[in-house]
Short mmCIF file of C-alpha atoms in Angstrom, two decimals:
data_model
loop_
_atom_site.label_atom_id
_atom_site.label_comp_id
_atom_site.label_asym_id
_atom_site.label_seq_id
_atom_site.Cartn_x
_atom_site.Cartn_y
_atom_site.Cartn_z
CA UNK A 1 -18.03 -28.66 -0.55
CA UNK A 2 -19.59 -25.25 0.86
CA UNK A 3 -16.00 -23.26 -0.06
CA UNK A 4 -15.82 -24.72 -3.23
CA UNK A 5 -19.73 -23.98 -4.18
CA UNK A 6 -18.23 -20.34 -2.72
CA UNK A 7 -15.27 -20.05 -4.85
CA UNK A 8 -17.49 -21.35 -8.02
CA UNK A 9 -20.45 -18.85 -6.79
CA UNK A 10 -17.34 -15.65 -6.35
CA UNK A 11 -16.00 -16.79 -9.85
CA UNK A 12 -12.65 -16.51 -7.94
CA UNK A 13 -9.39 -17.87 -7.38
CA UNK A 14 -9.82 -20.00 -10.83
CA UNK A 15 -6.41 -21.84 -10.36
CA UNK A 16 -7.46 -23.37 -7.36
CA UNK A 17 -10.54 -24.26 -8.68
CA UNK A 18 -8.62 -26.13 -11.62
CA UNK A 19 -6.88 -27.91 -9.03
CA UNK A 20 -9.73 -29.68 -7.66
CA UNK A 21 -11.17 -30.36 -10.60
CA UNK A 22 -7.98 -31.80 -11.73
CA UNK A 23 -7.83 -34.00 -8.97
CA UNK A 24 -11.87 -34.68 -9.12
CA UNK A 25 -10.77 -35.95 -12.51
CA UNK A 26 -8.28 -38.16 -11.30
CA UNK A 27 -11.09 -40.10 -8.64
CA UNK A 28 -13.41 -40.12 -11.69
CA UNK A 29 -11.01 -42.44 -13.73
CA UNK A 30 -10.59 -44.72 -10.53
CA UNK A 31 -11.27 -48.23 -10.77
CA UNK A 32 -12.67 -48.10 -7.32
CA UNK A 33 -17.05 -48.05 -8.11
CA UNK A 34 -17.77 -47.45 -4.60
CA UNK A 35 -15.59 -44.55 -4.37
CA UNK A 36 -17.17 -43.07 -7.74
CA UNK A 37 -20.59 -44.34 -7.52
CA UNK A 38 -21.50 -43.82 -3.65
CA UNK A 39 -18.85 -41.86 -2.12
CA UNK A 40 -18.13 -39.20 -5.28
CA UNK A 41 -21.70 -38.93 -6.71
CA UNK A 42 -23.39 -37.92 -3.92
CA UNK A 43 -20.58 -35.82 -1.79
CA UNK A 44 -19.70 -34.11 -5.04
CA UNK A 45 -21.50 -34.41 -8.30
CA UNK A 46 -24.92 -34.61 -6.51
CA UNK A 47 -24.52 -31.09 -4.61
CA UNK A 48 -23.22 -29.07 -7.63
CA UNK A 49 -25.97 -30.03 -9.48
CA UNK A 50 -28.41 -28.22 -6.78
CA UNK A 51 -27.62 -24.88 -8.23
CA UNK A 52 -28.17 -24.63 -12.33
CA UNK A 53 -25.62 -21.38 -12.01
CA UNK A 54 -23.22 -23.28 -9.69
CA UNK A 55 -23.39 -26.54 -11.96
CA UNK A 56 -22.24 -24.34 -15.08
CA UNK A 57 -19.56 -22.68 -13.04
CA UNK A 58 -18.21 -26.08 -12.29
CA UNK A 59 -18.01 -27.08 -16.14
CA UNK A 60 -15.81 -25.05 -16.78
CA UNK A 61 -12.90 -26.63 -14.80
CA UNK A 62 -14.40 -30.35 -14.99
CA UNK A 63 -12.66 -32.94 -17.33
CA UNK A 64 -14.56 -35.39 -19.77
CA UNK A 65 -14.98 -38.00 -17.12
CA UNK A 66 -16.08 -35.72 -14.30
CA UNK A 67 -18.62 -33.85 -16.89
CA UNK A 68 -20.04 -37.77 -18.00
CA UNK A 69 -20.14 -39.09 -14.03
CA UNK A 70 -21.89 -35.66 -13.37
CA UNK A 71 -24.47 -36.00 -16.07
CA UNK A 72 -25.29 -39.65 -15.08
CA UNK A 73 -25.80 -38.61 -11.83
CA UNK A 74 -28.24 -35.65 -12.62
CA UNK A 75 -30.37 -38.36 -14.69
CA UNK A 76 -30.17 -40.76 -11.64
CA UNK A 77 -31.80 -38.03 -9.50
CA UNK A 78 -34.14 -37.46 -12.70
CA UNK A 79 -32.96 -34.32 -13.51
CA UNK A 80 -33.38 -33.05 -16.61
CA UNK A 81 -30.37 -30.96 -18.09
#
């Protein structure tokens, strides 16, 4: 996670980033609820929500389902956003 809070901090290299957003979209329509609910939310969706300039960096490249996991974890931490 630190190089991609980098690249999304640099505002560089913007067709890698949409590469791992594409493929954080793909674990976010998974079947698997551990993977998105433990494993996901807190490795990923948890940590770019730390930064309010890093978290709108990041929706940029994030798909519908990524954007809706990401807000549901920000109101689990009771973030307000």
């Amino acid at each position: 996670m630190p190089e991609i809070i980098k690249l999304l901090s640099e505002n560089r290299n913007n067709k890698l980033l949409e590469s791992i957003f594409d493929y954080f979209e793909e674990v976010s329509n998974c079947k698997d609820d551990h993977l998105i609910n433990s494993i996901f939310s807190v490795a990923v969706l948890e940590i770019l929500g730390n930064d309010e300039k890093i978290l709108r960096a990041a929706q940029e490249y994030m798909g519908p389902k990524t954007m809706q996991l990401q807000l549901e974890a920000d109101r689990g931490l009771g973030r307000i956003r």
